[in-house]
Amino acid sequence: MVVCSEVVEHVSDVASFVASVSQLTRPGGVTVFSTINRTICSFAGAIVAAEYLLRLVPRGTHHHGKFVTPEELESFLRNNGFTVRMKHGALYNPIIRRWTCSAFDAVNYFVAAVKAEDAADHSR
């Protein structure tokens, strides 16, 4: 299993990053991503609230233009021989400092994908 947690929103070339992750995933293997959606809600939650109001992360950590929609991530995964098996939103409660799974994916979300048994190396 390969886990990419809170990385995608910081890379310059998501397509190339997913291709690199594909090289690390064996055929039939699972890769899980957690990242931030590119929505108005994510701007408010991940930048305004997390960086400026609650100061959970340093200011300037996130750039809204680098956030990736679930549809974009799923497309990159399909292009690299993956089948998406699960997508869930994730909500953070700063009062109790806990994450929970949710149908709401407008800020944070997880995607789990399985690499095809016969997946070709798409990075070449």
PDB file of C-alpha atoms in Angstrom:
ATOM      1  CA  MET A   1       0.000   0.000   0.000  1.00  0.00           C
ATOM      2  CA  VAL A   2       1.151   3.512  -0.813  1.00  0.00           C
ATOM      3  CA  VAL A   3      -0.254   6.416   1.203  1.00  0.00           C
ATOM      4  CA  CYS A   4       0.044  10.040   0.056  1.00  0.00           C
ATOM      5  CA  SER A   5      -1.441  12.113   2.841  1.00  0.00           C
ATOM      6  CA  GLU A   6      -1.638  15.879   2.512  1.00  0.00           C
ATOM      7  CA  VAL A   7       1.010  15.982  -0.236  1.00  0.00           C
ATOM      8  CA  VAL A   8      -0.849  16.491  -3.521  1.00  0.00           C
ATOM      9  CA  GLU A   9      -1.815  20.080  -2.729  1.00  0.00           C
ATOM     10  CA  HIS A  10       1.869  21.010  -2.428  1.00  0.00           C
ATOM     11  CA  VAL A  11       3.282  19.581  -5.672  1.00  0.00           C
ATOM     12  CA  SER A  12       3.699  21.591  -8.863  1.00  0.00           C
ATOM     13  CA  ASP A  13       2.817  18.858 -11.356  1.00  0.00           C
ATOM     14  CA  VAL A  14       0.101  16.558 -10.010  1.00  0.00           C
ATOM     15  CA  ALA A  15      -0.003  14.409 -13.159  1.00  0.00           C
ATOM     16  CA  SER A  16       3.722  13.628 -12.876  1.00  0.00           C
ATOM     17  CA  PHE A  17       3.407  13.036  -9.140  1.00  0.00           C
ATOM     18  CA  VAL A  18       0.612  10.497  -9.643  1.00  0.00           C
ATOM     19  CA  ALA A  19       2.699   8.802 -12.376  1.00  0.00           C
ATOM     20  CA  SER A  20       5.589   8.528  -9.890  1.00  0.00           C
ATOM     21  CA  VAL A  21       3.273   7.092  -7.240  1.00  0.00           C
ATOM     22  CA  SER A  22       2.067   4.583  -9.832  1.00  0.00           C
ATOM     23  CA  GLN A  23       5.649   3.331 -10.216  1.00  0.00           C
ATOM     24  CA  LEU A  24       5.734   2.666  -6.453  1.00  0.00           C
ATOM     25  CA  THR A  25       2.457   0.739  -6.465  1.00  0.00           C
ATOM     26  CA  ARG A  26       2.561  -2.927  -7.447  1.00  0.00           C
ATOM     27  CA  PRO A  27      -0.122  -4.265  -9.800  1.00  0.00           C
ATOM     28  CA  GLY A  28      -3.170  -5.052  -7.672  1.00  0.00           C
ATOM     29  CA  GLY A  29      -1.842  -2.734  -4.963  1.00  0.00           C
ATOM     30  CA  VAL A  30      -3.774   0.028  -3.230  1.00  0.00           C
ATOM     31  CA  THR A  31      -2.867   3.703  -3.109  1.00  0.00           C
ATOM     32  CA  VAL A  32      -4.634   6.150  -0.810  1.00  0.00           C
ATOM     33  CA  PHE A  33      -4.556   9.918  -1.229  1.00  0.00           C
ATOM     34  CA  SER A  34      -5.795  12.580   1.153  1.00  0.00           C
ATOM     35  CA  THR A  35      -5.830  16.137  -0.086  1.00  0.00           C
ATOM     36  CA  ILE A  36      -7.802  19.363  -0.318  1.00  0.00           C
ATOM     37  CA  ASN A  37     -10.552  20.071  -2.839  1.00  0.00           C
ATOM     38  CA  ARG A  38     -10.460  23.315  -4.861  1.00  0.00           C
ATOM     39  CA  THR A  39     -13.711  24.996  -3.766  1.00  0.00           C
ATOM     40  CA  ILE A  40     -14.847  28.168  -2.029  1.00  0.00           C
ATOM     41  CA  CYS A  41     -15.329  26.049   1.114  1.00  0.00           C
ATOM     42  CA  SER A  42     -11.719  24.848   0.990  1.00  0.00           C
ATOM     43  CA  PHE A  43     -10.459  28.410   0.635  1.00  0.00           C
ATOM     44  CA  ALA A  44     -12.473  29.368   3.723  1.00  0.00           C
ATOM     45  CA  GLY A  45     -11.566  26.248   5.708  1.00  0.00           C
ATOM     46  CA  ALA A  46      -8.008  25.352   4.717  1.00  0.00           C
ATOM     47  CA  ILE A  47      -6.641  28.855   4.235  1.00  0.00           C
ATOM     48  CA  VAL A  48      -8.706  31.457   6.084  1.00  0.00           C
ATOM     49  CA  ALA A  49      -9.667  29.322   9.089  1.00  0.00           C
ATOM     50  CA  ALA A  50      -6.679  26.945   9.377  1.00  0.00           C
ATOM     51  CA  GLU A  51      -3.927  29.458   8.576  1.00  0.00           C
ATOM     52  CA  TYR A  52      -5.244  32.823   9.743  1.00  0.00           C
ATOM     53  CA  LEU A  53      -7.961  32.301  12.345  1.00  0.00           C
ATOM     54  CA  LEU A  54      -7.052  29.055  14.126  1.00  0.00           C
ATOM     55  CA  ARG A  55      -3.351  29.082  13.204  1.00  0.00           C
ATOM     56  CA  LEU A  56      -3.283  25.298  12.838  1.00  0.00           C
ATOM     57  CA  VAL A  57      -0.632  25.596  10.114  1.00  0.00           C
ATOM     58  CA  PRO A  58       1.710  28.459   9.198  1.00  0.00           C
ATOM     59  CA  ARG A  59       0.371  31.224   6.965  1.00  0.00           C
ATOM     60  CA  GLY A  60       1.191  30.607   3.318  1.00  0.00           C
ATOM     61  CA  THR A  61       1.211  26.809   3.683  1.00  0.00           C
ATOM     62  CA  HIS A  62      -1.604  26.400   1.169  1.00  0.00           C
ATOM     63  CA  HIS A  63      -2.303  27.954  -2.218  1.00  0.00           C
ATOM     64  CA  HIS A  64      -5.859  27.583  -3.456  1.00  0.00           C
ATOM     65  CA  GLY A  65      -4.741  27.192  -7.070  1.00  0.00           C
ATOM     66  CA  LYS A  66      -2.801  24.043  -6.153  1.00  0.00           C
ATOM     67  CA  PHE A  67      -5.802  22.303  -4.602  1.00  0.00           C
ATOM     68  CA  VAL A  68      -7.058  19.390  -6.712  1.00  0.00           C
ATOM     69  CA  THR A  69     -10.681  18.408  -7.268  1.00  0.00           C
ATOM     70  CA  PRO A  70     -11.645  14.759  -6.763  1.00  0.00           C
ATOM     71  CA  GLU A  71     -12.494  14.551 -10.470  1.00  0.00           C
ATOM     72  CA  GLU A  72      -9.014  15.761 -11.456  1.00  0.00           C
ATOM     73  CA  LEU A  73      -7.293  13.316  -9.098  1.00  0.00           C
ATOM     74  CA  GLU A  74      -9.486  10.448 -10.297  1.00  0.00           C
ATOM     75  CA  SER A  75      -8.597  11.295 -13.924  1.00  0.00           C
ATOM     76  CA  PHE A  76      -4.854  11.255 -13.135  1.00  0.00           C
ATOM     77  CA  LEU A  77      -5.305   7.909 -11.403  1.00  0.00           C
ATOM     78  CA  ARG A  78      -7.242   6.371 -14.319  1.00  0.00           C
ATOM     79  CA  ASN A  79      -4.558   7.597 -16.730  1.00  0.00           C
ATOM     80  CA  ASN A  80      -2.033   5.597 -14.694  1.00  0.00           C
ATOM     81  CA  GLY A  81      -3.928   2.318 -14.602  1.00  0.00           C
ATOM     82  CA  PHE A  82      -5.847   2.761 -11.347  1.00  0.00           C
ATOM     83  CA  THR A  83      -9.506   2.153 -10.573  1.00  0.00           C
ATOM     84  CA  VAL A  84     -10.941   4.374  -7.854  1.00  0.00           C
ATOM     85  CA  ARG A  85     -12.661   2.217  -5.245  1.00  0.00           C
ATOM     86  CA  MET A  86     -13.571   4.789  -2.592  1.00  0.00           C
ATOM     87  CA  LYS A  87     -13.907   8.543  -2.142  1.00  0.00           C
ATOM     88  CA  HIS A  88     -14.910  10.142   1.156  1.00  0.00           C
ATOM     89  CA  GLY A  89     -14.852  13.571   2.620  1.00  0.00           C
ATOM     90  CA  ALA A  90     -13.063  14.245   5.882  1.00  0.00           C
ATOM     91  CA  LEU A  91     -14.025  16.815   8.500  1.00  0.00           C
ATOM     92  CA  TYR A  92     -11.723  18.191  11.175  1.00  0.00           C
ATOM     93  CA  ASN A  93     -13.146  19.353  14.492  1.00  0.00           C
ATOM     94  CA  PRO A  94     -10.568  21.741  16.016  1.00  0.00           C
ATOM     95  CA  ILE A  95     -12.344  21.760  19.388  1.00  0.00           C
ATOM     96  CA  ILE A  96     -11.837  18.051  20.018  1.00  0.00           C
ATOM     97  CA  ARG A  97      -8.920  17.731  17.563  1.00  0.00           C
ATOM     98  CA  ARG A  98     -10.450  14.816  15.691  1.00  0.00           C
ATOM     99  CA  TRP A  99     -11.013  13.866  12.072  1.00  0.00           C
ATOM    100  CA  THR A 100     -14.160  12.048  10.929  1.00  0.00           C
ATOM    101  CA  CYS A 101     -15.220  10.568   7.592  1.00  0.00           C
ATOM    102  CA  SER A 102     -18.076  12.376   5.905  1.00  0.00           C
ATOM    103  CA  ALA A 103     -20.003  12.595   2.654  1.00  0.00           C
ATOM    104  CA  PHE A 104     -18.957  16.287   2.638  1.00  0.00           C
ATOM    105  CA  ASP A 105     -15.853  16.489   0.437  1.00  0.00           C
ATOM    106  CA  ALA A 106     -15.775  20.214  -0.305  1.00  0.00           C
ATOM    107  CA  VAL A 107     -12.677  20.756   1.858  1.00  0.00           C
ATOM    108  CA  ASN A 108     -10.727  17.581   2.647  1.00  0.00           C
ATOM    109  CA  TYR A 109     -11.190  14.212   0.990  1.00  0.00           C
ATOM    110  CA  PHE A 110      -9.672  10.752   0.647  1.00  0.00           C
ATOM    111  CA  VAL A 111      -9.444   8.616  -2.483  1.00  0.00           C
ATOM    112  CA  ALA A 112      -8.452   4.933  -2.488  1.00  0.00           C
ATOM    113  CA  ALA A 113      -7.530   3.329  -5.803  1.00  0.00           C
ATOM    114  CA  VAL A 114      -6.352  -0.089  -6.946  1.00  0.00           C
ATOM    115  CA  LYS A 115      -3.727  -0.440  -9.647  1.00  0.00           C
ATOM    116  CA  ALA A 116      -4.769  -2.854 -12.389  1.00  0.00           C
ATOM    117  CA  GLU A 117      -3.083  -6.264 -12.350  1.00  0.00           C
ATOM    118  CA  ASP A 118      -2.098  -5.743 -15.973  1.00  0.00           C
ATOM    119  CA  ALA A 119      -1.283  -2.013 -15.637  1.00  0.00           C
ATOM    120  CA  ALA A 120       1.337  -0.839 -18.079  1.00  0.00           C
ATOM    121  CA  ASP A 121       4.043   1.539 -16.913  1.00  0.00           C
ATOM    122  CA  HIS A 122       2.499   4.859 -18.014  1.00  0.00           C
ATOM    123  CA  SER A 123       5.505   6.910 -16.934  1.00  0.00           C
ATOM    124  CA  ARG A 124       7.651   6.085 -19.986  1.00  0.00           C
TER     125      ARG A 124
END
